[in-house]
mmCIF file of C-alpha atoms in Angstrom:
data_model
loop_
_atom_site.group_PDB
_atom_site.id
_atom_site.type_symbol
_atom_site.label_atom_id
_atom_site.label_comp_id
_atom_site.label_asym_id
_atom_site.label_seq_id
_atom_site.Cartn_x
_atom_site.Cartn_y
_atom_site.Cartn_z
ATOM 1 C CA UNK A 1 92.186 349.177 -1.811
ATOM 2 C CA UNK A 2 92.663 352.947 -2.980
ATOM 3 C CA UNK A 3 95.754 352.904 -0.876
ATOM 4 C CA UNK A 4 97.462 350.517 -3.039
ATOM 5 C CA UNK A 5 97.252 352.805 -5.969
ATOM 6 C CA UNK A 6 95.973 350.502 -9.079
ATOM 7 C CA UNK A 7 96.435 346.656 -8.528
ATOM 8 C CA UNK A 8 97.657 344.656 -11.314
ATOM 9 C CA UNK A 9 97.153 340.439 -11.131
ATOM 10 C CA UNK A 10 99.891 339.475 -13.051
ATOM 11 C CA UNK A 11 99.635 335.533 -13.604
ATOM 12 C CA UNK A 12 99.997 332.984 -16.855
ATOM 13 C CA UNK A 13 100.887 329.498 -18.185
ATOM 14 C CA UNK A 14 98.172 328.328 -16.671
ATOM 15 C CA UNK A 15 97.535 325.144 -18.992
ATOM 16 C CA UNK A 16 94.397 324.061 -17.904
ATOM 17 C CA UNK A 17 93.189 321.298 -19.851
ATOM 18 C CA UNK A 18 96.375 320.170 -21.076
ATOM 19 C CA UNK A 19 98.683 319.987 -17.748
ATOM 20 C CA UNK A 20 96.408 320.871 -15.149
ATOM 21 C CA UNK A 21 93.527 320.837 -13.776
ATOM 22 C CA UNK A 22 92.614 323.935 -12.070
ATOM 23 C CA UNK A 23 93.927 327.179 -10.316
ATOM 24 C CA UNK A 24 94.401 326.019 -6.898
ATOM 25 C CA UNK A 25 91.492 326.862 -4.106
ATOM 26 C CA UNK A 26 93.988 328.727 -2.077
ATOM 27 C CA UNK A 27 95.110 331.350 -4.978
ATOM 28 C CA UNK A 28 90.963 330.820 -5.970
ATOM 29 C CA UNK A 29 90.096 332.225 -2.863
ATOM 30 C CA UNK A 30 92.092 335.520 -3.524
ATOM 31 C CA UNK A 31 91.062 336.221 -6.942
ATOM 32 C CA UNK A 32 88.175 338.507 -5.940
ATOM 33 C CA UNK A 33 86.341 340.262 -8.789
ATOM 34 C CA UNK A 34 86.662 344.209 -9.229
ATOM 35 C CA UNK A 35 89.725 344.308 -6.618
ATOM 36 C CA UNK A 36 91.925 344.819 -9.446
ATOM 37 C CA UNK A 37 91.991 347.220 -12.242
ATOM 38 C CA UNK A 38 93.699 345.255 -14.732
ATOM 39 C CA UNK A 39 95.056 341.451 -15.197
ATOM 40 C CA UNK A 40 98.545 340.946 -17.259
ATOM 41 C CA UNK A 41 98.517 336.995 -18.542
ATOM 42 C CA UNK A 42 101.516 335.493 -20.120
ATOM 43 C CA UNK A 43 100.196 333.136 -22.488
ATOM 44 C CA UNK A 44 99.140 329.269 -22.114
ATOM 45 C CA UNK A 45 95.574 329.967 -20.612
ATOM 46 C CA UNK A 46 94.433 326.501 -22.181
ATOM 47 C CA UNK A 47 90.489 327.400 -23.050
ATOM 48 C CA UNK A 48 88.568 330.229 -23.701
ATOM 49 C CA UNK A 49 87.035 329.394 -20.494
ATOM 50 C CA UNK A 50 89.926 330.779 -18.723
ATOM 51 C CA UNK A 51 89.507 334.219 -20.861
ATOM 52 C CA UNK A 52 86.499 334.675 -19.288
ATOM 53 C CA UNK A 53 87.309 333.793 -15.897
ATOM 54 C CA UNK A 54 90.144 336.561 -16.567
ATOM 55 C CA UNK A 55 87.715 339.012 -17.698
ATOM 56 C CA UNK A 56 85.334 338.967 -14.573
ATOM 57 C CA UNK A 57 87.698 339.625 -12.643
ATOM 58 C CA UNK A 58 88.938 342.855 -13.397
ATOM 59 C CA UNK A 59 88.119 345.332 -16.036
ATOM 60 C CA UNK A 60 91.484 345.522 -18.322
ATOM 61 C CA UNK A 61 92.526 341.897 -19.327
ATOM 62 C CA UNK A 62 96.124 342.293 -21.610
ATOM 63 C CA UNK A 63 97.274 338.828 -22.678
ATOM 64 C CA UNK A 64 99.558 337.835 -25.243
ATOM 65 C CA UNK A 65 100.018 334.335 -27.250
ATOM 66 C CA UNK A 66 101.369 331.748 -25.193
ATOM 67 C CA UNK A 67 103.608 328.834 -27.267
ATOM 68 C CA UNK A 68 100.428 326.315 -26.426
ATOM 69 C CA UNK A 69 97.481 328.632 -27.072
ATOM 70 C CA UNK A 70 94.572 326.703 -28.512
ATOM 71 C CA UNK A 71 93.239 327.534 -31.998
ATOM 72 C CA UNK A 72 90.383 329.440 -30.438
ATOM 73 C CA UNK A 73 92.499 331.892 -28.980
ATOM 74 C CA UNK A 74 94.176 334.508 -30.633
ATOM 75 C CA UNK A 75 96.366 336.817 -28.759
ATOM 76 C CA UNK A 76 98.954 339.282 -30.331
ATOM 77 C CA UNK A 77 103.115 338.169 -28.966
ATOM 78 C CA UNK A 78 103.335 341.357 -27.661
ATOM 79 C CA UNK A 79 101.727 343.949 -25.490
ATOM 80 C CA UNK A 80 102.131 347.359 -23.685
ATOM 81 C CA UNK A 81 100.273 348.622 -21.239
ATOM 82 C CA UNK A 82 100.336 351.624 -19.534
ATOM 83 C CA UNK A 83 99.891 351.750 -15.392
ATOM 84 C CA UNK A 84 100.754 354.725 -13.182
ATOM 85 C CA UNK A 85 103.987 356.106 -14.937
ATOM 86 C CA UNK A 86 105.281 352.448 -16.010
ATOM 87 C CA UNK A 87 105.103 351.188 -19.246
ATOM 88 C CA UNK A 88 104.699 347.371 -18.975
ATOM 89 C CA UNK A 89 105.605 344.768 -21.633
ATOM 90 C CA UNK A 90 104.021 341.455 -22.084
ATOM 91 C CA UNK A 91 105.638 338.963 -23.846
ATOM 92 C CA UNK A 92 104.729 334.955 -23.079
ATOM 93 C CA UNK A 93 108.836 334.472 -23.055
ATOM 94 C CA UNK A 94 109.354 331.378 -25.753
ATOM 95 C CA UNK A 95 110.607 333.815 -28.041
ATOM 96 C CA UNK A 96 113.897 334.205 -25.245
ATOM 97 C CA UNK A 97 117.082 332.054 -26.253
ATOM 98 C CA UNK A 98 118.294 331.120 -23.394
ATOM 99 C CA UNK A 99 114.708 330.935 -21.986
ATOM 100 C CA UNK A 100 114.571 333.698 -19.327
ATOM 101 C CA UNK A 101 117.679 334.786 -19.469
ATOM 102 C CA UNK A 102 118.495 338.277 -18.927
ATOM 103 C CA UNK A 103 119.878 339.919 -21.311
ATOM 104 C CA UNK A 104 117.731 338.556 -23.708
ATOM 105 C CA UNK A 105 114.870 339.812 -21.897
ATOM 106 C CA UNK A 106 116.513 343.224 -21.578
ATOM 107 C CA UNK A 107 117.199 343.341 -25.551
ATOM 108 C CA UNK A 108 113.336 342.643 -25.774
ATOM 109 C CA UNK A 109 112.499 345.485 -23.294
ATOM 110 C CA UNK A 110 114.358 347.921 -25.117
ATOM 111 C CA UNK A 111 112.848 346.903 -28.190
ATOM 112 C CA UNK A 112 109.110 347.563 -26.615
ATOM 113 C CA UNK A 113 110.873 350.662 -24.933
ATOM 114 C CA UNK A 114 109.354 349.412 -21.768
ATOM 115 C CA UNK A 115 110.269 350.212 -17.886
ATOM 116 C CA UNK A 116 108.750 346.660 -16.534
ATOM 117 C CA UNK A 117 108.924 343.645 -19.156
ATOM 118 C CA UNK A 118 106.458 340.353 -17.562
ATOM 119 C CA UNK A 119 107.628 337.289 -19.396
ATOM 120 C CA UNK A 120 106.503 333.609 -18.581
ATOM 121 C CA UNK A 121 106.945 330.399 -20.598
ATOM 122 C CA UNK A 122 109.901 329.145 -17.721
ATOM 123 C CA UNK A 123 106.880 327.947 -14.844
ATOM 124 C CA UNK A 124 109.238 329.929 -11.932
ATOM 125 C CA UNK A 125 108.707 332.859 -11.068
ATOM 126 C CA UNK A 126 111.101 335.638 -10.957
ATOM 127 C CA UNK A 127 111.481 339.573 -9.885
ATOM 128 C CA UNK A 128 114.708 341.038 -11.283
ATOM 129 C CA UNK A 129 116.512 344.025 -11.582
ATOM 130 C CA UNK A 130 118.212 344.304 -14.544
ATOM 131 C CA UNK A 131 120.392 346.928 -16.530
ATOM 132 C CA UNK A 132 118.145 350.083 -14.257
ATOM 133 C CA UNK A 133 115.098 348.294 -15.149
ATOM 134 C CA UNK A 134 112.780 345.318 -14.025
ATOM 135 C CA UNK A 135 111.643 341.512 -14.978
ATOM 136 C CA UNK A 136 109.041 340.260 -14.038
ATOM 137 C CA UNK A 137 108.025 336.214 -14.561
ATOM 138 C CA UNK A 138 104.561 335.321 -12.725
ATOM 139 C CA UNK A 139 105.350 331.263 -12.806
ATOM 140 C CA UNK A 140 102.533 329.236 -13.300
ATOM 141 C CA UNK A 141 99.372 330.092 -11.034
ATOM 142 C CA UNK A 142 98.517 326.117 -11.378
ATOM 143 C CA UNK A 143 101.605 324.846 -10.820
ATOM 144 C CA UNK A 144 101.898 323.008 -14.171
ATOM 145 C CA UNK A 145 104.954 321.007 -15.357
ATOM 146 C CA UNK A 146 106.976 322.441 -17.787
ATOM 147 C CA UNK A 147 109.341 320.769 -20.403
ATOM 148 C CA UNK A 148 112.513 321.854 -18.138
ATOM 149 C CA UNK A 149 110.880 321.711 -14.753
ATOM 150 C CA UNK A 150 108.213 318.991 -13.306
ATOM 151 C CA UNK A 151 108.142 319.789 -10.180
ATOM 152 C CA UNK A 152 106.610 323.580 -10.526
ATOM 153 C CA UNK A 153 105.449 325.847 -7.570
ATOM 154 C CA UNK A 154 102.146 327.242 -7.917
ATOM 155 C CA UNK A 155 102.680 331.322 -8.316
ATOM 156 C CA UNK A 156 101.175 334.578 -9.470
ATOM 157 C CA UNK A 157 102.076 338.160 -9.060
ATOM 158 C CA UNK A 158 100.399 341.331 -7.692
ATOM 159 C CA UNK A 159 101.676 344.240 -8.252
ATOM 160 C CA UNK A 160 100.414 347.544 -6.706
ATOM 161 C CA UNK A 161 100.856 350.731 -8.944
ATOM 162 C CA UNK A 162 101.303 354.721 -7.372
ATOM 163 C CA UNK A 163 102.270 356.876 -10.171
ATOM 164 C CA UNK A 164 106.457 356.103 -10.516
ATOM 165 C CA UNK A 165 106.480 354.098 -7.468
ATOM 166 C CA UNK A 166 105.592 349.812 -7.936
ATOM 167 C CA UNK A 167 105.363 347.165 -5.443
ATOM 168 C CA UNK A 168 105.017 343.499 -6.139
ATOM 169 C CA UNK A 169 104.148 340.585 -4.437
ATOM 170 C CA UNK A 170 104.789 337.567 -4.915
ATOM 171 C CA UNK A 171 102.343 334.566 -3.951
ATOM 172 C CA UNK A 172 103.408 330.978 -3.909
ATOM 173 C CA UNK A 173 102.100 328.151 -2.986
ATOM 174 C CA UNK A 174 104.624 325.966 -1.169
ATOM 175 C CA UNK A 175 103.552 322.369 0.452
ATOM 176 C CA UNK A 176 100.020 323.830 0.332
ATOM 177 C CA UNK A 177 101.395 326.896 2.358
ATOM 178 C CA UNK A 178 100.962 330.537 1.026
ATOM 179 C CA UNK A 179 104.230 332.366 1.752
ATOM 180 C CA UNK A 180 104.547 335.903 -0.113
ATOM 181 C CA UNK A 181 107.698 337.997 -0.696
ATOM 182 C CA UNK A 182 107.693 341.713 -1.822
ATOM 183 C CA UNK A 183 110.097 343.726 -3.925
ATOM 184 C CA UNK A 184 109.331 347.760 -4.363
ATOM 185 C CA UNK A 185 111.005 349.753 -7.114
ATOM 186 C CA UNK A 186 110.900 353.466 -8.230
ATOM 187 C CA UNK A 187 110.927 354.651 -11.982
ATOM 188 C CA UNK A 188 112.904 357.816 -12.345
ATOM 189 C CA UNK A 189 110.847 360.278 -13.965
ATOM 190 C CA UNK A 190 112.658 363.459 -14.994
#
């Protein structure tokens, strides 16, 4: 996997317990330990089971509060991380008005001073480019219903890392078929 430069899992509102009840065998399957070098969660893990899933697979877990996090867990709203020359924000996305929306997202980017912001909370996932930068919005890896969408599609996000250079793929689910887009973008570093 040295090829892919550092490999970043990038999933969240999970809501296990609560709305579902488990990461799907397919996605399961793929979730090999020590491929990755760190995991980016958006909130809404639903125990501190999941946590620990999280944390065997990979040796940097960075989560922030999700809007459902349970009174065991305690997660800051907001996180950077550093990977290769992007700095990555991590927000769980509640705090947008209108949820995901884009220039929201971008004021709260600029505010973290942050190349990549990863946002969750809406259960789709999303890869945008916005204002010379990027948005990032993992879905739900279980597929859970959301209070604007019931009918969710099972998604994560990996995201491969080379110094200025980023490419993700995304992973869904769809009628219990994986299908898997990919978007590449380049930071300029002067």
């Amino acid at each position: 996997m040295a090829g892919f430069g550092e490999l970043v899992l990038v999933l969240g509102d999970l809501h296990i317990h609560q709305r579902s009840r488990e990461i799907p065998e397919k996605f399961k399957r793929m979730l090999v330990p020590n491929k990755m070098q760190h995991i980016i969660c958006t909130g809404n893990m639903g125990s501190h089971e999941q946590y620990d899933m999280l944390r065997n697979l990979a040796p940097n877990v960075h989560t922030v509060s999700g809007n459902f996090e349970g009174k065991e867990m305690s997660f800051p709203e907001t996180k950077v991380v550093q990977v290769g020359d992007f700095r990555i924000g991590v927000i769980h996305g509640h705090q947008i008005v209108p949820q995901g929306d884009h220039m929201a997202l971008a004021t709260t980017r600029r505010k973290l001073d942050v190349d990549i912001l990863v946002s969750g909370n809406t259960h789709r996932n999303e890869v945008a480019e916005y204002d010379g930068h990027f948005h990032i919005n993992p879905g739900s890896i279980t597929g859970s219903f959301s209070s604007t969408l019931f009918n969710v599609i099972p998604s994560f996000v990996l995201l491969a890392v080379q110094g200025s250079k980023a490419v993700c793929y995304v992973y869904e689910l769809i009628n219990d078929e994986l299908s898997v887009s990919k978007t590449e973008f380049n930071k300029n570093v002067s």
